[in-house]
Amino acid sequence: MVQSHPRRRSAAAHRAILEAVRDLLLESGYERLSMDGIAARAGVGKQTLYRWWPSKAAVVAEATVAGLVWNGGGEVPETGDVAVDLRAWLTVLVESTAERASLVRALISASADDRGEARRLYLRFTGPHRDAVLARLRRGVDSGQVRPDADLDAVADACVGTLLFQVLTDNENHSASRLDGLLRLLLPGLLVHPRTTGAPEPPGDHH
Amino acid sequence: MVQSHPRRRSAAAHRAILEAVRDLLLESGYERLSMDGIAARAGVGKQTLYRWWPSKAAVVAEATVAGLVWNGGGEVPETGDVAVDLRAWLTVLVESTAERASLVRALISASADDRGEARRLYLRFTGPHRDAVLARLRRGVDSGQVRPDADLDAVADACVGTLLFQVLTDNENHSASRLDGLLRLLLPGLLVHPRTTGAPEPPGDHH
Amino acid sequence: MVQSHPRRRSAAAHRAILEAVRDLLLESGYERLSMDGIAARAGVGKQTLYRWWPSKAAVVAEATVAGLVWNGGGEVPETGDVAVDLRAWLTVLVESTAERASLVRALISASADDRGEARRLYLRFTGPHRDAVLARLRRGVDSGQVRPDADLDAVADACVGTLLFQVLTDNENHSASRLDGLLRLLLPGLLVHPRTTGAPEPPGDHH
Amino acid sequence: MVQSHPRRRSAAAHRAILEAVRDLLLESGYERLSMDGIAARAGVGKQTLYRWWPSKAAVVAEATVAGLVWNGGGEVPETGDVAVDLRAWLTVLVESTAERASLVRALISASADDRGEARRLYLRFTGPHRDAVLARLRRGVDSGQVRPDADLDAVADACVGTLLFQVLTDNENHSASRLDGLLRLLLPGLLVHPRTTGAPEPPGDHH
DNA sequence: ATCTAATCGAGACGGTACGTCGGGTCTTCAT
DNA sequence: ATGAAGACCCGACGTACCGTCTCGATTAGAT
């Protein structure tokens, strides 16, 4: 379909590029991805690529945020019990990460590559996950389950950071265990009435 | 113990290479570091580099391990109060990381680049820090301050992971705050008698 | 006629490369000539070199053909006397070769290096010289001076071969003498009436 | 067997090296021959190689002259008829060269590589052939068949040069024809009574 | 319907770095 | 005290990408 304004042609190219990135990432990984390769696969001139994105990291970020690459994990369930919901969210996050560890590693590389892009990747890639869990925790504060003075950002960063650390150290098979342990440790400090969860008993109830 | 490589390896070349890596990392970062550059700076043939290390990540790992890059932070104070000691350790860790953020970024890159090397970096680079804090926590268990069923590895990984995550997202000025928030959240789950710390008061169910 | 390569080849780069080859050959000879060196001197990427020429021998061949290296000697004088003209041509050829012996050595090397290129060098480099002398000899046949059954190719190859052999064996100061001796030996077999030349008298069996 | 004097061990090494050169030349040609390869094949340290020969060209020259590589062609038959003997010699020379054209090319490369070695190669490699034919021609002078004023060196160089030129231009299938044509052209100038040969009729015999 | 100007694909360009090979020198160790 | 083994520095190899820069061809909108 031909659009009236010539600039509209770029829409097809734009889409072709993001799809090429997705395909090539799945086929060979971030390391072997090249701007030349993307252009060739997308049937696009390299100029067109560089017109819109400054670097490999940037175009990967865009493909990511466009939902073509990692579209899962943005939702946190809402059962009414913060502890149950957090545990469910972490389970999904661990599985989602395990399935695309190489992509996560790719994004870490991209992030470390380009300090300017790092911020954008942070916002686009991990942002939605952090936002979702923060929103859930804030609703927990509103409902009185979560202590209002708890540092919710610290909870989110500890979860994401622990997960990234496992990926980074090729220790992914411990991710679920570590996050479970972490959650058990966090809940007493996070919740107003921690005993209602599967967390360790609050102090003073034993001996 | 016998070296894994055949003998007669040049100690001078070895040392010159590790020093060149350190210098170049500090000057320009991991991304701009090249095998050519290392060889040139060290006054060494590229063959010598490739004879002993398979990749840039590997030689960066070795330079790290040799203590030339991040040799501090292996100690955790012992005042008798686990909470105080943890806080002190985290403070030192944050400062030490801030001082060499570019090197930490280099190590993260190396880790993400080379999955094989990632494990070595994990064991050798973050290992000492993790070991130190784990040892301190275990002594806390022995002295009855720390709950014996707490997942101590989760504590260590959450702290290190949170810190690395801040570095990765160029968010270092929040590192101290995040780790303080995290520690306050963890202590109630970690300690037998959390009230003795600066952590938020548990929810009121104590006498 | 359409270029075999796709269009848009850079004329400036092409010329710069051939000039660099010429200069470097004159400075250091074929053996010390390198693709790296050519690229650096020409201010050209190595890829550009390899895009258009498969080997050092090929680019040397092209530089030759471009007339930048050995552009003289393509003419044979026409006085009406074949013997005189051949002698004059050989004199010029010997001098021309002596002046650029190192380039001739380079061409011999290129030829020996690369069997595929050898043929091109044969056709393009020595070809003009051979063609010129063959044309002169054929006119001699037409005018009745040269025996029609003489193997003219053999004459040309013997002259060029003798000359190259002297160069190859670093025996150039005998080139003139050898070719003079050769010509005297050839003329009796070549000419219908050899006595008109400066060649040694045939053995006395002529009236 | 162990000799009393350590230097004697070198004899075995020396021989092993020359044999390795022969084998490797036959297997892969001069271009792919390397000092490393020779040392490895001969079971000899590189130092031992460099102790005795300064370059690849030199050791190839030695292997040649040792008769390991090109041991044929040194003889010229003596039937009493110079023309017949020359023709026979050229036939053998052409065949011998055709069988090892790649070696001849190698020697040309070596010669052009190393101007210092060129002279030695000349003496060792083509020398015997030239000497043999010159000796035969001189005997022809003595017997009155060959004109005493003929430039015998020019004959030898023209034959060898023509042959090398054919090899160099990958034109070997014409070698026999060219040398036959050359010989027919030379004989009238070379012999006292040229009509006794298969050379073209001397001038004046036709019409 | 023709012209004009923007934009496209294609890919050549100057570069940097890659990982490998070979050259010639120097050192170690076993004989 | 020799000689194999091979590490060393060096330089070149040929390839892969980088990001920039033309080329024509295509085509949309103005004439």
Tab-separated table of N, CA and C in Angstrom, chain C residues 57-190:
chain	number	residue	atom	x	y	z
C	57	ALA	N	50.587	-9.861	-6.439
C	57	ALA	CA	51.027	-10.042	-7.823
C	57	ALA	C	50.072	-9.338	-8.791
C	58	ALA	N	48.776	-9.439	-8.492
C	58	ALA	CA	47.801	-8.857	-9.407
C	58	ALA	C	47.892	-7.340	-9.443
C	59	VAL	N	48.057	-6.739	-8.294
C	59	VAL	CA	48.095	-5.280	-8.290
C	59	VAL	C	49.403	-4.785	-8.892
C	60	VAL	N	50.458	-5.545	-8.702
C	60	VAL	CA	51.718	-5.191	-9.363
C	60	VAL	C	51.541	-5.294	-10.871
C	61	ALA	N	50.859	-6.331	-11.300
C	61	ALA	CA	50.604	-6.491	-12.731
C	61	ALA	C	49.850	-5.289	-13.285
C	62	GLU	N	48.830	-4.888	-12.547
C	62	GLU	CA	48.031	-3.758	-13.022
C	62	GLU	C	48.845	-2.474	-13.067
C	63	ALA	N	49.674	-2.281	-12.054
C	63	ALA	CA	50.508	-1.075	-12.041
C	63	ALA	C	51.418	-1.068	-13.273
C	64	THR	N	51.901	-2.222	-13.599
C	64	THR	CA	52.733	-2.355	-14.791
C	64	THR	C	51.955	-1.975	-16.033
C	65	VAL	N	50.819	-2.609	-16.163
C	65	VAL	CA	49.984	-2.409	-17.336
C	65	VAL	C	49.576	-0.949	-17.485
C	66	ALA	N	49.386	-0.304	-16.363
C	66	ALA	CA	48.949	1.085	-16.406
C	66	ALA	C	50.036	1.991	-16.966
C	67	GLY	N	51.180	1.380	-17.236
C	67	GLY	CA	52.235	2.154	-17.852
C	67	GLY	C	53.000	2.991	-16.854
C	68	LEU	N	52.688	2.770	-15.613
C	68	LEU	CA	53.368	3.551	-14.599
C	68	LEU	C	54.733	2.989	-14.317
C	69	VAL	N	54.930	1.737	-14.708
C	69	VAL	CA	56.170	1.087	-14.330
C	69	VAL	C	57.148	0.971	-15.494
C	70	TRP	N	56.709	0.374	-16.555
C	70	TRP	CA	57.627	0.174	-17.674
C	70	TRP	C	56.882	0.551	-18.935
C	71	ASN	N	56.831	1.806	-19.177
C	71	ASN	CA	55.987	2.262	-20.275
C	71	ASN	C	56.734	2.443	-21.597
C	72	GLY	N	58.040	2.185	-21.579
C	72	GLY	CA	58.795	2.429	-22.804
C	72	GLY	C	58.950	1.176	-23.651
C	73	GLY	N	59.678	1.325	-24.742
C	73	GLY	CA	60.112	0.154	-25.507
C	73	GLY	C	59.090	-0.455	-26.428
C	74	GLY	N	57.977	0.188	-26.587
C	74	GLY	CA	56.952	-0.412	-27.439
C	74	GLY	C	57.143	-0.184	-28.932
C	75	GLU	N	58.172	0.572	-29.249
C	75	GLU	CA	58.350	0.903	-30.667
C	75	GLU	C	59.587	0.224	-31.239
C	76	VAL	N	59.463	-0.195	-32.468
C	76	VAL	CA	60.628	-0.705	-33.174
C	76	VAL	C	60.861	0.207	-34.379
C	77	PRO	N	62.083	0.696	-34.539
C	77	PRO	CA	62.325	1.610	-35.660
C	77	PRO	C	62.161	0.895	-37.002
C	78	GLU	N	62.001	1.654	-38.031
C	78	GLU	CA	61.763	1.090	-39.366
C	78	GLU	C	62.644	1.828	-40.369
C	79	THR	N	63.860	1.310	-40.524
C	79	THR	CA	64.777	1.951	-41.469
C	79	THR	C	64.737	1.264	-42.807
C	80	GLY	N	64.124	0.113	-42.874
C	80	GLY	CA	64.142	-0.660	-44.106
C	80	GLY	C	65.079	-1.849	-44.007
C	81	ASP	N	66.015	-1.759	-43.058
C	81	ASP	CA	66.960	-2.868	-42.862
C	81	ASP	C	66.617	-3.582	-41.553
C	82	VAL	N	66.137	-4.808	-41.657
C	82	VAL	CA	65.696	-5.544	-40.473
C	82	VAL	C	66.806	-5.697	-39.448
C	83	ALA	N	67.973	-6.003	-39.898
C	83	ALA	CA	69.070	-6.230	-38.961
C	83	ALA	C	69.377	-4.964	-38.173
C	84	VAL	N	69.412	-3.886	-38.850
C	84	VAL	CA	69.685	-2.614	-38.169
C	84	VAL	C	68.577	-2.301	-37.167
C	85	ASP	N	67.347	-2.515	-37.601
C	85	ASP	CA	66.215	-2.199	-36.726
C	85	ASP	C	66.203	-3.103	-35.496
C	86	LEU	N	66.490	-4.376	-35.699
C	86	LEU	CA	66.516	-5.275	-34.543
C	86	LEU	C	67.596	-4.861	-33.554
C	87	ARG	N	68.725	-4.548	-34.099
C	87	ARG	CA	69.817	-4.140	-33.216
C	87	ARG	C	69.437	-2.876	-32.438
C	88	ALA	N	68.814	-1.965	-33.106
C	88	ALA	CA	68.409	-0.729	-32.430
C	88	ALA	C	67.348	-1.028	-31.357
C	89	TRP	N	66.423	-1.881	-31.713
C	89	TRP	CA	65.379	-2.225	-30.739
C	89	TRP	C	65.987	-2.891	-29.507
C	90	LEU	N	66.896	-3.820	-29.740
C	90	LEU	CA	67.535	-4.511	-28.608
C	90	LEU	C	68.315	-3.541	-27.746
C	91	THR	N	68.949	-2.595	-28.379
C	91	THR	CA	69.713	-1.612	-27.603
C	91	THR	C	68.793	-0.833	-26.667
C	92	VAL	N	67.671	-0.394	-27.238
C	92	VAL	CA	66.722	0.344	-26.413
C	92	VAL	C	66.167	-0.546	-25.299
C	93	LEU	N	65.866	-1.783	-25.653
C	93	LEU	CA	65.295	-2.698	-24.675
C	93	LEU	C	66.266	-2.957	-23.522
C	94	VAL	N	67.512	-3.155	-23.871
C	94	VAL	CA	68.521	-3.399	-22.834
C	94	VAL	C	68.647	-2.188	-21.928
C	95	GLU	N	68.667	-1.035	-22.514
C	95	GLU	CA	68.822	0.166	-21.688
C	95	GLU	C	67.603	0.387	-20.809
C	96	SER	N	66.447	0.217	-21.417
C	96	SER	CA	65.210	0.407	-20.675
C	96	SER	C	65.132	-0.568	-19.497
C	97	THR	N	65.569	-1.770	-19.738
C	97	THR	CA	65.550	-2.775	-18.678
C	97	THR	C	66.569	-2.446	-17.594
C	98	ALA	N	67.744	-2.026	-18.023
C	98	ALA	CA	68.787	-1.720	-17.046
C	98	ALA	C	68.343	-0.606	-16.108
C	99	GLU	N	67.618	0.364	-16.692
C	99	GLU	CA	67.194	1.500	-15.865
C	99	GLU	C	66.213	1.105	-14.776
C	100	ARG	N	65.466	0.046	-15.018
C	100	ARG	CA	64.474	-0.341	-14.015
C	100	ARG	C	64.562	-1.830	-13.688
C	101	ALA	N	65.795	-2.255	-13.487
C	101	ALA	CA	66.010	-3.677	-13.223
C	101	ALA	C	65.214	-4.137	-12.014
C	102	SER	N	65.113	-3.277	-10.999
C	102	SER	CA	64.422	-3.735	-9.789
C	102	SER	C	62.939	-3.946	-10.079
C	103	LEU	N	62.383	-3.115	-10.970
C	103	LEU	CA	60.975	-3.318	-11.320
C	103	LEU	C	60.798	-4.582	-12.139
C	104	VAL	N	61.736	-4.814	-13.026
C	104	VAL	CA	61.650	-6.043	-13.814
C	104	VAL	C	61.741	-7.249	-12.888
C	105	ARG	N	62.650	-7.174	-11.925
C	105	ARG	CA	62.728	-8.265	-10.950
C	105	ARG	C	61.389	-8.429	-10.232
C	106	ALA	N	60.770	-7.309	-9.893
C	106	ALA	CA	59.470	-7.387	-9.223
C	106	ALA	C	58.458	-8.117	-10.098
C	107	LEU	N	58.492	-7.797	-11.364
C	107	LEU	CA	57.525	-8.436	-12.254
C	107	LEU	C	57.805	-9.914	-12.404
C	108	ILE	N	59.073	-10.249	-12.425
C	108	ILE	CA	59.409	-11.669	-12.489
C	108	ILE	C	58.893	-12.372	-11.230
C	109	SER	N	59.100	-11.735	-10.098
C	109	SER	CA	58.604	-12.316	-8.846
C	109	SER	C	57.098	-12.480	-8.880
C	110	ALA	N	56.415	-11.445	-9.305
C	110	ALA	CA	54.959	-11.508	-9.342
C	110	ALA	C	54.513	-12.648	-10.235
C	111	SER	N	55.201	-12.780	-11.326
C	111	SER	CA	54.882	-13.837	-12.273
C	111	SER	C	55.085	-15.214	-11.652
C	112	ALA	N	56.207	-15.346	-10.941
C	112	ALA	CA	56.524	-16.646	-10.349
C	112	ALA	C	55.597	-16.938	-9.175
C	113	ASP	N	55.166	-15.879	-8.493
C	113	ASP	CA	54.292	-16.015	-7.328
C	113	ASP	C	52.940	-16.591	-7.687
C	114	ASP	N	52.424	-16.113	-8.769
C	114	ASP	CA	51.002	-16.311	-9.011
C	114	ASP	C	50.816	-16.774	-10.454
C	115	ARG	N	50.634	-18.062	-10.575
C	115	ARG	CA	50.577	-18.646	-11.911
C	115	ARG	C	49.436	-18.055	-12.725
C	116	GLY	N	48.352	-17.716	-12.040
C	116	GLY	CA	47.220	-17.124	-12.756
C	116	GLY	C	47.557	-15.760	-13.330
C	117	GLU	N	48.281	-14.994	-12.528
C	117	GLU	CA	48.654	-13.661	-12.989
C	117	GLU	C	49.746	-13.698	-14.040
C	118	ALA	N	50.499	-14.790	-14.028
C	118	ALA	CA	51.637	-14.866	-14.941
C	118	ALA	C	51.185	-14.640	-16.382
C	119	ARG	N	50.102	-15.270	-16.714
C	119	ARG	CA	49.585	-15.160	-18.070
C	119	ARG	C	49.242	-13.700	-18.403
C	120	ARG	N	48.589	-13.038	-17.439
C	120	ARG	CA	48.244	-11.632	-17.693
C	120	ARG	C	49.499	-10.790	-17.867
C	121	LEU	N	50.481	-11.059	-17.033
C	121	LEU	CA	51.717	-10.303	-17.184
C	121	LEU	C	52.326	-10.551	-18.553
C	122	TYR	N	52.297	-11.800	-18.937
C	122	TYR	CA	52.838	-12.164	-20.244
C	122	TYR	C	52.154	-11.357	-21.327
C	123	LEU	N	50.835	-11.359	-21.271
C	123	LEU	CA	50.087	-10.697	-22.330
C	123	LEU	C	50.252	-9.184	-22.287
C	124	ARG	N	50.246	-8.645	-21.090
C	124	ARG	CA	50.182	-7.191	-20.992
C	124	ARG	C	51.531	-6.509	-20.861
C	125	PHE	N	52.433	-7.220	-20.223
C	125	PHE	CA	53.704	-6.566	-19.958
C	125	PHE	C	54.707	-6.804	-21.073
C	126	THR	N	55.006	-8.071	-21.298
C	126	THR	CA	55.964	-8.330	-22.369
C	126	THR	C	55.265	-8.312	-23.719
C	127	GLY	N	53.964	-8.464	-23.674
C	127	GLY	CA	53.206	-8.507	-24.922
C	127	GLY	C	53.525	-7.368	-25.879
C	128	PRO	N	53.419	-6.127	-25.449
C	128	PRO	CA	53.682	-5.021	-26.374
C	128	PRO	C	55.060	-5.102	-27.021
C	129	HIS	N	56.049	-5.491	-26.210
C	129	HIS	CA	57.396	-5.592	-26.774
C	129	HIS	C	57.454	-6.703	-27.812
C	130	ARG	N	56.910	-7.835	-27.453
C	130	ARG	CA	56.906	-8.956	-28.390
C	130	ARG	C	56.125	-8.573	-29.653
C	131	ASP	N	54.975	-7.968	-29.447
C	131	ASP	CA	54.139	-7.617	-30.588
C	131	ASP	C	54.872	-6.676	-31.533
C	132	ALA	N	55.566	-5.707	-30.937
C	132	ALA	CA	56.242	-4.722	-31.765
C	132	ALA	C	57.311	-5.390	-32.622
C	133	VAL	N	58.094	-6.251	-32.001
C	133	VAL	CA	59.184	-6.854	-32.773
C	133	VAL	C	58.628	-7.875	-33.773
C	134	LEU	N	57.574	-8.552	-33.377
C	134	LEU	CA	56.967	-9.504	-34.316
C	134	LEU	C	56.413	-8.767	-35.538
C	135	ALA	N	55.800	-7.623	-35.284
C	135	ALA	CA	55.242	-6.856	-36.392
C	135	ALA	C	56.359	-6.427	-37.342
C	136	ARG	N	57.470	-5.985	-36.747
C	136	ARG	CA	58.595	-5.552	-37.592
C	136	ARG	C	59.134	-6.715	-38.427
C	137	LEU	N	59.216	-7.879	-37.774
C	137	LEU	CA	59.744	-9.040	-38.495
C	137	LEU	C	58.795	-9.462	-39.605
C	138	ARG	N	57.507	-9.362	-39.326
C	138	ARG	CA	56.547	-9.750	-40.360
C	138	ARG	C	56.616	-8.803	-41.566
C	139	ARG	N	56.863	-7.533	-41.276
C	139	ARG	CA	57.050	-6.620	-42.400
C	139	ARG	C	58.311	-6.998	-43.177
C	140	GLY	N	59.294	-7.495	-42.408
C	140	GLY	CA	60.507	-7.983	-43.073
C	140	GLY	C	60.212	-9.174	-43.968
C	141	VAL	N	59.346	-10.028	-43.517
C	141	VAL	CA	58.945	-11.152	-44.363
C	141	VAL	C	58.279	-10.619	-45.619
C	142	ASP	N	57.398	-9.672	-45.444
C	142	ASP	CA	56.672	-9.110	-46.588
C	142	ASP	C	57.620	-8.473	-47.587
C	143	SER	N	58.652	-7.823	-47.062
C	143	SER	CA	59.570	-7.128	-47.960
C	143	SER	C	60.627	-8.072	-48.519
C	144	GLY	N	60.583	-9.325	-48.110
C	144	GLY	CA	61.503	-10.297	-48.668
C	144	GLY	C	62.840	-10.382	-47.963
C	145	GLN	N	63.025	-9.598	-46.913
C	145	GLN	CA	64.305	-9.678	-46.194
C	145	GLN	C	64.380	-10.873	-45.252
C	146	VAL	N	63.215	-11.211	-44.672
C	146	VAL	CA	63.209	-12.259	-43.654
C	146	VAL	C	62.652	-13.536	-44.261
C	147	ARG	N	63.304	-14.633	-43.948
C	147	ARG	CA	62.878	-15.940	-44.449
C	147	ARG	C	61.470	-16.241	-43.933
C	148	PRO	N	60.582	-16.583	-44.793
C	148	PRO	CA	59.186	-16.777	-44.350
C	148	PRO	C	58.995	-17.999	-43.451
C	149	ASP	N	59.946	-18.917	-43.493
C	149	ASP	CA	59.763	-20.095	-42.644
C	149	ASP	C	60.417	-19.944	-41.277
C	150	ALA	N	60.982	-18.784	-41.007
C	150	ALA	CA	61.627	-18.593	-39.694
C	150	ALA	C	60.565	-18.505	-38.593
C	151	ASP	N	60.918	-19.040	-37.440
C	151	ASP	CA	59.986	-19.014	-36.291
C	151	ASP	C	60.157	-17.671	-35.588
C	152	LEU	N	59.314	-16.732	-35.948
C	152	LEU	CA	59.484	-15.370	-35.414
C	152	LEU	C	59.228	-15.312	-33.912
C	153	ASP	N	58.287	-16.099	-33.437
C	153	ASP	CA	58.056	-16.151	-31.985
C	153	ASP	C	59.311	-16.590	-31.248
C	154	ALA	N	60.015	-17.500	-31.858
C	154	ALA	CA	61.241	-17.973	-31.211
C	154	ALA	C	62.253	-16.851	-31.096
C	155	VAL	N	62.311	-16.017	-32.117
C	155	VAL	CA	63.224	-14.868	-32.060
C	155	VAL	C	62.854	-13.954	-30.894
C	156	ALA	N	61.567	-13.601	-30.842
C	156	ALA	CA	61.126	-12.686	-29.787
C	156	ALA	C	61.368	-13.290	-28.408
C	157	ASP	N	61.006	-14.548	-28.228
C	157	ASP	CA	61.166	-15.160	-26.907
C	157	ASP	C	62.630	-15.327	-26.532
C	158	ALA	N	63.447	-15.604	-27.496
C	158	ALA	CA	64.875	-15.752	-27.178
C	158	ALA	C	65.447	-14.416	-26.721
C	159	CYS	N	65.043	-13.355	-27.374
C	159	CYS	CA	65.557	-12.033	-26.971
C	159	CYS	C	65.074	-11.665	-25.578
C	160	VAL	N	63.760	-11.738	-25.392
C	160	VAL	CA	63.206	-11.363	-24.089
C	160	VAL	C	63.697	-12.322	-23.007
C	161	GLY	N	63.710	-13.604	-23.332
C	161	GLY	CA	64.147	-14.601	-22.352
C	161	GLY	C	65.588	-14.401	-21.945
C	162	THR	N	66.437	-14.129	-22.920
C	162	THR	CA	67.848	-13.888	-22.595
C	162	THR	C	67.980	-12.694	-21.657
C	163	LEU	N	67.237	-11.667	-21.988
C	163	LEU	CA	67.303	-10.466	-21.162
C	163	LEU	C	66.819	-10.741	-19.737
C	164	LEU	N	65.668	-11.400	-19.617
C	164	LEU	CA	65.148	-11.695	-18.282
C	164	LEU	C	66.115	-12.592	-17.509
C	165	PHE	N	66.735	-13.495	-18.241
C	165	PHE	CA	67.670	-14.395	-17.559
C	165	PHE	C	68.859	-13.624	-16.997
C	166	GLN	N	69.332	-12.653	-17.739
C	166	GLN	CA	70.434	-11.846	-17.204
C	166	GLN	C	69.990	-11.084	-15.953
C	167	VAL	N	68.792	-10.542	-16.001
C	167	VAL	CA	68.292	-9.809	-14.833
C	167	VAL	C	68.179	-10.746	-13.643
C	168	LEU	N	67.623	-11.887	-13.902
C	168	LEU	CA	67.371	-12.843	-12.842
C	168	LEU	C	68.654	-13.305	-12.176
C	169	THR	N	69.691	-13.412	-12.961
C	169	THR	CA	70.945	-13.912	-12.396
C	169	THR	C	71.889	-12.778	-12.071
C	170	ASP	N	71.342	-11.589	-11.972
C	170	ASP	CA	72.129	-10.429	-11.569
C	170	ASP	C	73.358	-10.265	-12.466
C	171	ASN	N	73.146	-10.498	-13.732
C	171	ASN	CA	74.239	-10.542	-14.696
C	171	ASN	C	74.017	-9.481	-15.766
C	172	GLU	N	73.442	-8.367	-15.328
C	172	GLU	CA	72.944	-7.422	-16.309
C	172	GLU	C	74.027	-6.742	-17.148
C	173	ASN	N	75.196	-6.649	-16.577
C	173	ASN	CA	76.213	-5.968	-17.361
C	173	ASN	C	76.651	-6.782	-18.578
C	174	HIS	N	76.181	-8.013	-18.669
C	174	HIS	CA	76.457	-8.773	-19.880
C	174	HIS	C	75.283	-8.787	-20.849
C	175	SER	N	74.197	-8.123	-20.467
C	175	SER	CA	73.008	-8.203	-21.305
C	175	SER	C	73.274	-7.752	-22.731
C	176	ALA	N	73.923	-6.594	-22.869
C	176	ALA	CA	74.142	-6.053	-24.205
C	176	ALA	C	74.995	-7.018	-25.023
C	177	SER	N	76.023	-7.508	-24.392
C	177	SER	CA	76.927	-8.425	-25.088
C	177	SER	C	76.208	-9.708	-25.510
C	178	ARG	N	75.429	-10.260	-24.600
C	178	ARG	CA	74.716	-11.503	-24.923
C	178	ARG	C	73.731	-11.296	-26.063
C	179	LEU	N	73.026	-10.193	-26.005
C	179	LEU	CA	72.024	-9.978	-27.038
C	179	LEU	C	72.678	-9.656	-28.377
C	180	ASP	N	73.804	-9.011	-28.302
C	180	ASP	CA	74.528	-8.771	-29.549
C	180	ASP	C	74.992	-10.104	-30.139
C	181	GLY	N	75.572	-10.917	-29.276
C	181	GLY	CA	76.009	-12.243	-29.741
C	181	GLY	C	74.840	-13.040	-30.286
C	182	LEU	N	73.734	-12.963	-29.585
C	182	LEU	CA	72.561	-13.715	-30.021
C	182	LEU	C	72.083	-13.236	-31.386
C	183	LEU	N	72.046	-11.929	-31.544
C	183	LEU	CA	71.545	-11.397	-32.808
C	183	LEU	C	72.438	-11.838	-33.968
C	184	ARG	N	73.738	-11.770	-33.764
C	184	ARG	CA	74.682	-12.220	-34.809
C	184	ARG	C	74.440	-13.686	-35.162
C	185	LEU	N	74.117	-14.472	-34.146
C	185	LEU	CA	73.873	-15.895	-34.401
C	185	LEU	C	72.548	-16.110	-35.130
C	186	LEU	N	71.593	-15.263	-34.825
C	186	LEU	CA	70.254	-15.478	-35.393
C	186	LEU	C	70.148	-15.003	-36.840
C	187	LEU	N	70.854	-13.939	-37.147
C	187	LEU	CA	70.627	-13.311	-38.452
C	187	LEU	C	70.840	-14.256	-39.637
C	188	PRO	N	71.880	-15.071	-39.609
C	188	PRO	CA	72.047	-15.981	-40.763
C	188	PRO	C	70.849	-16.901	-40.972
C	189	GLY	N	70.224	-17.301	-39.882
C	189	GLY	CA	69.064	-18.160	-40.030
C	189	GLY	C	67.782	-17.388	-40.322
C	190	LEU	N	67.845	-16.109	-40.043
C	190	LEU	CA	66.627	-15.316	-40.116
C	190	LEU	C	66.479	-14.621	-41.473
